[in-house]
Steps between C-alpha positions, in 0.01 A plus 500: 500500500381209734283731677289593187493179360352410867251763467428382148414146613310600809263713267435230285381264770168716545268482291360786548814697299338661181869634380705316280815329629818525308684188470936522378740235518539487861180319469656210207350186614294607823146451583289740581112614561284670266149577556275371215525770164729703711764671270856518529822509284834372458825728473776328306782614322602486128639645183302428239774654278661153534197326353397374875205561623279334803218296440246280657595120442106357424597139583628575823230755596167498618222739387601890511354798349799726371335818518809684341853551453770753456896538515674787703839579392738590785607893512857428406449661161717291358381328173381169494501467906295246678164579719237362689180303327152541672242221450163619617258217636135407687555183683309202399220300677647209546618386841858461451681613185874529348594753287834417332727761274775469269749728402611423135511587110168418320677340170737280667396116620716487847363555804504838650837692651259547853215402632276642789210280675237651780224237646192671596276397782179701423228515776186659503377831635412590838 
């Protein structure tokens, strides 16, 4: 596990990486570097049959493009079991950014049950 998320990190410090990079909780409140547009995606989990879902706090966030989103229910089989949300984004252009998630029920006023955070430095191509 610490080895890949090694590997993960190392790749995004080049710029010249055209892949996406794939981004899960280990990552909750870490900065890392993006190239400029570069796409990538976050990996949490959820069970939207509780009324939770993720979403991106605006007024803690800077500028992201959410490409697209879908939920992936585990393989238990078991009705109603939790999964894995997939957030699909291209990095801004702004030097340093924040993008900030919360974890809660759309019709209720409290905050959020969890949160998850990532700082981007984004640097240009080589």
């Amino acid at each position: 596990m610490r080895l890949m998320r090694f590997l993960l990190l190392l790749l995004t410090f080049s710029c010249s990486v055209k892949n996406s990079t794939v981004f899960d909780q280990s990552f909750n409140r870490d900065t890392v570097s993006l190239c400029f547009r570069q796409k990538f995606s976050i990996v949490l989990p959820s069970n939207p049959t509780t009324g939770y879902k993720w979403g991106i706090d605006s007024s803690k966030s800077g500028f992201f493009s959410l490409e697209s989103a879908l939920f992936v229910q585990n393989n238990s089989g078991v009705l109603g079991s939790g999964g894995r949300e997939i957030f699909f984004f291209q990095a801004p252009e702004e030097n340093l950014s924040r993008l900030s998630m919360v974890y809660k029920r759309d019709w209720e006023e409290k905050p959020g049950i969890d949160s998850f955070v990532l700082f981007f430095k984004l640097q240009t191509v080589f």
